[in-house]
């Protein structure tokens, strides 16, 4: 069994043929070619960009906390605590938490109001909903609300992160210059 070793990019007639093939097909260039270096850094994935423009983890924790409390209300456990107000309030408070979690994710402009409302609903779940979903849902809601309240959009990068990105760009530029 023989393995074929590819030619280094940018040398020999293989590179010229590959460049012509890419130009004719209109497809992306092979890794390491001059066309890839000229294209610049790869685009940021859409999902990461969407998450970066909103308090994603805070909203997700509030949502999960509300869902956990709703689940413990109807859990088929033989020992379920029934302390406090039962009935409508037991379902309304975690439903408000779930709604706040969704609104934090999809309407981050009003995140401060939603986070205050979510922390109040999380704390109210201690009384209305099985000790806040056996503490787990209440703690998830409080932590998510705090994360949301403290989130600031469009902050400049911290110095350490900016230095790492600068070093990465320098290595990438040195690598493309040597090719």
PDB file of C-alpha atoms in Angstrom:
ATOM      1  CA  UNK A   1       0.000   0.000   0.000  1.00  0.00           C
ATOM      2  CA  UNK A   2       1.531   3.249  -1.093  1.00  0.00           C
ATOM      3  CA  UNK A   3       0.656   6.598   0.333  1.00  0.00           C
ATOM      4  CA  UNK A   4       0.826   9.660  -1.808  1.00  0.00           C
ATOM      5  CA  UNK A   5       2.414  12.651  -0.121  1.00  0.00           C
ATOM      6  CA  UNK A   6       0.869  15.947  -1.159  1.00  0.00           C
ATOM      7  CA  UNK A   7       3.124  18.687  -2.464  1.00  0.00           C
ATOM      8  CA  UNK A   8       3.632  21.695  -0.247  1.00  0.00           C
ATOM      9  CA  UNK A   9       1.232  24.465  -1.178  1.00  0.00           C
ATOM     10  CA  UNK A  10       2.535  27.074  -3.560  1.00  0.00           C
ATOM     11  CA  UNK A  11       5.272  24.916  -5.142  1.00  0.00           C
ATOM     12  CA  UNK A  12       5.491  22.981  -8.348  1.00  0.00           C
ATOM     13  CA  UNK A  13       3.005  22.475 -11.109  1.00  0.00           C
ATOM     14  CA  UNK A  14       0.547  20.730  -8.763  1.00  0.00           C
ATOM     15  CA  UNK A  15      -0.156  24.014  -6.980  1.00  0.00           C
ATOM     16  CA  UNK A  16      -0.727  25.851 -10.252  1.00  0.00           C
ATOM     17  CA  UNK A  17      -3.082  23.138 -11.463  1.00  0.00           C
ATOM     18  CA  UNK A  18      -4.964  23.233  -8.162  1.00  0.00           C
ATOM     19  CA  UNK A  19      -5.282  27.037  -8.339  1.00  0.00           C
ATOM     20  CA  UNK A  20      -6.694  26.791 -11.867  1.00  0.00           C
ATOM     21  CA  UNK A  21      -9.080  24.030 -10.775  1.00  0.00           C
ATOM     22  CA  UNK A  22     -10.324  26.131  -7.871  1.00  0.00           C
ATOM     23  CA  UNK A  23     -10.802  29.167 -10.075  1.00  0.00           C
ATOM     24  CA  UNK A  24     -12.712  27.105 -12.638  1.00  0.00           C
ATOM     25  CA  UNK A  25     -14.972  25.432 -10.085  1.00  0.00           C
ATOM     26  CA  UNK A  26     -15.573  28.524  -7.977  1.00  0.00           C
ATOM     27  CA  UNK A  27     -15.017  26.537  -4.777  1.00  0.00           C
ATOM     28  CA  UNK A  28     -12.917  27.297  -1.726  1.00  0.00           C
ATOM     29  CA  UNK A  29      -9.173  26.849  -1.983  1.00  0.00           C
ATOM     30  CA  UNK A  30      -7.354  23.981  -0.353  1.00  0.00           C
ATOM     31  CA  UNK A  31      -5.975  24.580   3.135  1.00  0.00           C
ATOM     32  CA  UNK A  32      -2.636  26.344   3.171  1.00  0.00           C
ATOM     33  CA  UNK A  33      -2.940  28.014  -0.241  1.00  0.00           C
ATOM     34  CA  UNK A  34      -2.432  31.671  -0.947  1.00  0.00           C
ATOM     35  CA  UNK A  35      -6.142  32.087  -1.686  1.00  0.00           C
ATOM     36  CA  UNK A  36      -7.013  30.967   1.855  1.00  0.00           C
ATOM     37  CA  UNK A  37      -4.469  33.344   3.371  1.00  0.00           C
ATOM     38  CA  UNK A  38      -5.917  36.234   1.383  1.00  0.00           C
ATOM     39  CA  UNK A  39      -9.439  35.374   2.526  1.00  0.00           C
ATOM     40  CA  UNK A  40      -8.598  36.342   6.128  1.00  0.00           C
ATOM     41  CA  UNK A  41      -9.727  34.715   9.344  1.00  0.00           C
ATOM     42  CA  UNK A  42     -12.672  32.334   9.176  1.00  0.00           C
ATOM     43  CA  UNK A  43     -16.092  33.755   9.850  1.00  0.00           C
ATOM     44  CA  UNK A  44     -17.506  33.354  13.345  1.00  0.00           C
ATOM     45  CA  UNK A  45     -20.213  30.693  13.574  1.00  0.00           C
ATOM     46  CA  UNK A  46     -23.741  32.074  13.582  1.00  0.00           C
ATOM     47  CA  UNK A  47     -24.763  30.248  16.763  1.00  0.00           C
ATOM     48  CA  UNK A  48     -21.824  31.633  18.735  1.00  0.00           C
ATOM     49  CA  UNK A  49     -22.510  35.121  17.411  1.00  0.00           C
ATOM     50  CA  UNK A  50     -26.177  34.864  18.484  1.00  0.00           C
ATOM     51  CA  UNK A  51     -25.167  33.693  21.960  1.00  0.00           C
ATOM     52  CA  UNK A  52     -22.576  36.449  22.266  1.00  0.00           C
ATOM     53  CA  UNK A  53     -25.117  39.234  21.776  1.00  0.00           C
ATOM     54  CA  UNK A  54     -27.351  38.246  24.700  1.00  0.00           C
ATOM     55  CA  UNK A  55     -27.066  36.954  28.278  1.00  0.00           C
ATOM     56  CA  UNK A  56     -27.349  33.375  27.063  1.00  0.00           C
ATOM     57  CA  UNK A  57     -26.239  31.445  30.139  1.00  0.00           C
ATOM     58  CA  UNK A  58     -28.276  33.573  32.519  1.00  0.00           C
ATOM     59  CA  UNK A  59     -31.431  33.149  30.459  1.00  0.00           C
ATOM     60  CA  UNK A  60     -30.819  29.430  30.068  1.00  0.00           C
ATOM     61  CA  UNK A  61     -30.379  28.939  33.820  1.00  0.00           C
ATOM     62  CA  UNK A  62     -33.588  30.856  34.583  1.00  0.00           C
ATOM     63  CA  UNK A  63     -35.423  28.773  31.996  1.00  0.00           C
ATOM     64  CA  UNK A  64     -34.049  25.504  33.379  1.00  0.00           C
ATOM     65  CA  UNK A  65     -34.841  26.558  36.947  1.00  0.00           C
ATOM     66  CA  UNK A  66     -38.465  27.260  36.069  1.00  0.00           C
ATOM     67  CA  UNK A  67     -38.756  24.011  34.125  1.00  0.00           C
ATOM     68  CA  UNK A  68     -37.288  22.058  37.046  1.00  0.00           C
ATOM     69  CA  UNK A  69     -39.780  23.586  39.468  1.00  0.00           C
ATOM     70  CA  UNK A  70     -42.663  22.785  37.122  1.00  0.00           C
ATOM     71  CA  UNK A  71     -41.391  19.223  36.838  1.00  0.00           C
ATOM     72  CA  UNK A  72     -41.187  18.744  40.604  1.00  0.00           C
ATOM     73  CA  UNK A  73     -44.761  19.944  41.010  1.00  0.00           C
ATOM     74  CA  UNK A  74     -46.036  17.037  38.925  1.00  0.00           C
ATOM     75  CA  UNK A  75     -43.285  14.535  39.702  1.00  0.00           C
ATOM     76  CA  UNK A  76     -44.592  11.035  40.442  1.00  0.00           C
ATOM     77  CA  UNK A  77     -42.616  10.843  43.674  1.00  0.00           C
ATOM     78  CA  UNK A  78     -44.155   9.136  46.683  1.00  0.00           C
ATOM     79  CA  UNK A  79     -42.744  11.839  48.966  1.00  0.00           C
ATOM     80  CA  UNK A  80     -43.484  15.263  47.546  1.00  0.00           C
ATOM     81  CA  UNK A  81     -43.551  18.201  49.858  1.00  0.00           C
ATOM     82  CA  UNK A  82     -46.699  20.257  49.792  1.00  0.00           C
ATOM     83  CA  UNK A  83     -45.757  23.315  51.768  1.00  0.00           C
ATOM     84  CA  UNK A  84     -47.283  26.711  51.215  1.00  0.00           C
ATOM     85  CA  UNK A  85     -49.830  27.897  48.771  1.00  0.00           C
ATOM     86  CA  UNK A  86     -50.944  25.170  46.401  1.00  0.00           C
ATOM     87  CA  UNK A  87     -52.939  25.508  43.248  1.00  0.00           C
ATOM     88  CA  UNK A  88     -52.577  28.387  40.818  1.00  0.00           C
ATOM     89  CA  UNK A  89     -49.595  30.085  42.506  1.00  0.00           C
ATOM     90  CA  UNK A  90     -47.679  26.818  42.479  1.00  0.00           C
ATOM     91  CA  UNK A  91     -47.869  26.776  38.679  1.00  0.00           C
ATOM     92  CA  UNK A  92     -47.850  30.519  38.035  1.00  0.00           C
ATOM     93  CA  UNK A  93     -44.497  31.262  39.676  1.00  0.00           C
ATOM     94  CA  UNK A  94     -42.424  28.711  37.708  1.00  0.00           C
ATOM     95  CA  UNK A  95     -44.335  29.628  34.540  1.00  0.00           C
ATOM     96  CA  UNK A  96     -43.231  33.240  35.084  1.00  0.00           C
ATOM     97  CA  UNK A  97     -39.668  31.986  35.495  1.00  0.00           C
ATOM     98  CA  UNK A  98     -39.824  30.056  32.230  1.00  0.00           C
ATOM     99  CA  UNK A  99     -41.306  33.082  30.475  1.00  0.00           C
ATOM    100  CA  UNK A 100     -38.604  35.357  31.897  1.00  0.00           C
ATOM    101  CA  UNK A 101     -35.917  32.920  30.737  1.00  0.00           C
ATOM    102  CA  UNK A 102     -37.301  32.941  27.202  1.00  0.00           C
ATOM    103  CA  UNK A 103     -37.661  36.716  27.186  1.00  0.00           C
ATOM    104  CA  UNK A 104     -34.097  37.151  28.415  1.00  0.00           C
ATOM    105  CA  UNK A 105     -32.897  35.025  25.508  1.00  0.00           C
ATOM    106  CA  UNK A 106     -35.029  36.596  22.797  1.00  0.00           C
ATOM    107  CA  UNK A 107     -35.369  40.203  24.041  1.00  0.00           C
ATOM    108  CA  UNK A 108     -32.068  41.083  25.722  1.00  0.00           C
ATOM    109  CA  UNK A 109     -32.776  44.824  25.593  1.00  0.00           C
ATOM    110  CA  UNK A 110     -35.110  44.442  28.599  1.00  0.00           C
ATOM    111  CA  UNK A 111     -32.820  42.047  30.478  1.00  0.00           C
ATOM    112  CA  UNK A 112     -32.695  44.117  33.681  1.00  0.00           C
ATOM    113  CA  UNK A 113     -36.463  44.059  34.179  1.00  0.00           C
ATOM    114  CA  UNK A 114     -36.693  40.374  33.338  1.00  0.00           C
ATOM    115  CA  UNK A 115     -33.825  39.469  35.657  1.00  0.00           C
ATOM    116  CA  UNK A 116     -35.407  41.318  38.610  1.00  0.00           C
ATOM    117  CA  UNK A 117     -38.748  39.658  37.890  1.00  0.00           C
ATOM    118  CA  UNK A 118     -37.047  36.249  37.595  1.00  0.00           C
ATOM    119  CA  UNK A 119     -35.187  36.592  40.900  1.00  0.00           C
ATOM    120  CA  UNK A 120     -38.426  37.582  42.649  1.00  0.00           C
ATOM    121  CA  UNK A 121     -40.224  34.603  41.104  1.00  0.00           C
ATOM    122  CA  UNK A 122     -37.325  32.315  42.072  1.00  0.00           C
ATOM    123  CA  UNK A 123     -37.483  33.439  45.676  1.00  0.00           C
ATOM    124  CA  UNK A 124     -41.290  33.199  45.698  1.00  0.00           C
ATOM    125  CA  UNK A 125     -41.015  29.601  44.537  1.00  0.00           C
ATOM    126  CA  UNK A 126     -39.623  28.713  47.973  1.00  0.00           C
ATOM    127  CA  UNK A 127     -43.109  29.276  49.399  1.00  0.00           C
ATOM    128  CA  UNK A 128     -45.311  28.228  46.517  1.00  0.00           C
ATOM    129  CA  UNK A 129     -43.605  25.319  44.772  1.00  0.00           C
ATOM    130  CA  UNK A 130     -42.118  22.487  46.852  1.00  0.00           C
ATOM    131  CA  UNK A 131     -39.390  24.585  48.445  1.00  0.00           C
ATOM    132  CA  UNK A 132     -38.361  25.998  45.094  1.00  0.00           C
ATOM    133  CA  UNK A 133     -38.193  22.657  43.336  1.00  0.00           C
ATOM    134  CA  UNK A 134     -36.238  21.108  46.210  1.00  0.00           C
ATOM    135  CA  UNK A 135     -33.871  24.119  46.154  1.00  0.00           C
ATOM    136  CA  UNK A 136     -32.401  23.210  42.763  1.00  0.00           C
ATOM    137  CA  UNK A 137     -34.809  25.219  40.618  1.00  0.00           C
ATOM    138  CA  UNK A 138     -34.727  28.173  42.961  1.00  0.00           C
ATOM    139  CA  UNK A 139     -30.920  28.270  42.964  1.00  0.00           C
ATOM    140  CA  UNK A 140     -30.762  27.926  39.180  1.00  0.00           C
ATOM    141  CA  UNK A 141     -33.203  30.827  38.861  1.00  0.00           C
ATOM    142  CA  UNK A 142     -31.339  33.073  41.288  1.00  0.00           C
ATOM    143  CA  UNK A 143     -27.927  32.385  39.733  1.00  0.00           C
ATOM    144  CA  UNK A 144     -29.302  32.880  36.204  1.00  0.00           C
ATOM    145  CA  UNK A 145     -30.969  36.136  37.225  1.00  0.00           C
ATOM    146  CA  UNK A 146     -27.729  37.412  38.732  1.00  0.00           C
ATOM    147  CA  UNK A 147     -25.785  36.484  35.606  1.00  0.00           C
ATOM    148  CA  UNK A 148     -28.342  38.279  33.474  1.00  0.00           C
ATOM    149  CA  UNK A 149     -28.372  41.372  35.652  1.00  0.00           C
ATOM    150  CA  UNK A 150     -24.584  41.616  35.547  1.00  0.00           C
ATOM    151  CA  UNK A 151     -24.244  41.023  31.795  1.00  0.00           C
ATOM    152  CA  UNK A 152     -23.112  44.038  29.760  1.00  0.00           C
ATOM    153  CA  UNK A 153     -23.353  44.082  25.973  1.00  0.00           C
ATOM    154  CA  UNK A 154     -20.541  45.136  23.646  1.00  0.00           C
ATOM    155  CA  UNK A 155     -17.748  45.359  26.185  1.00  0.00           C
ATOM    156  CA  UNK A 156     -14.190  45.584  24.931  1.00  0.00           C
ATOM    157  CA  UNK A 157     -12.145  42.440  25.390  1.00  0.00           C
ATOM    158  CA  UNK A 158     -10.157  42.019  28.581  1.00  0.00           C
ATOM    159  CA  UNK A 159      -6.410  42.595  28.235  1.00  0.00           C
ATOM    160  CA  UNK A 160      -5.502  38.913  28.598  1.00  0.00           C
ATOM    161  CA  UNK A 161      -8.037  37.782  25.999  1.00  0.00           C
ATOM    162  CA  UNK A 162      -6.967  40.582  23.631  1.00  0.00           C
ATOM    163  CA  UNK A 163      -3.311  39.536  23.994  1.00  0.00           C
ATOM    164  CA  UNK A 164      -4.171  35.914  23.223  1.00  0.00           C
ATOM    165  CA  UNK A 165      -6.085  36.955  20.117  1.00  0.00           C
ATOM    166  CA  UNK A 166      -3.206  39.204  19.015  1.00  0.00           C
ATOM    167  CA  UNK A 167      -0.694  36.353  19.450  1.00  0.00           C
ATOM    168  CA  UNK A 168      -2.938  34.020  17.490  1.00  0.00           C
ATOM    169  CA  UNK A 169      -3.168  36.539  14.655  1.00  0.00           C
ATOM    170  CA  UNK A 170       0.626  37.005  14.692  1.00  0.00           C
ATOM    171  CA  UNK A 171       1.164  33.231  14.468  1.00  0.00           C
ATOM    172  CA  UNK A 172      -1.348  32.996  11.645  1.00  0.00           C
ATOM    173  CA  UNK A 173       0.344  35.845   9.767  1.00  0.00           C
ATOM    174  CA  UNK A 174       3.796  34.291  10.285  1.00  0.00           C
ATOM    175  CA  UNK A 175       2.511  30.925   9.108  1.00  0.00           C
ATOM    176  CA  UNK A 176       0.998  32.360   5.910  1.00  0.00           C
ATOM    177  CA  UNK A 177       4.115  34.467   5.258  1.00  0.00           C
ATOM    178  CA  UNK A 178       6.337  31.392   5.463  1.00  0.00           C
ATOM    179  CA  UNK A 179       4.174  29.448   2.992  1.00  0.00           C
TER     180      UNK A 179
END
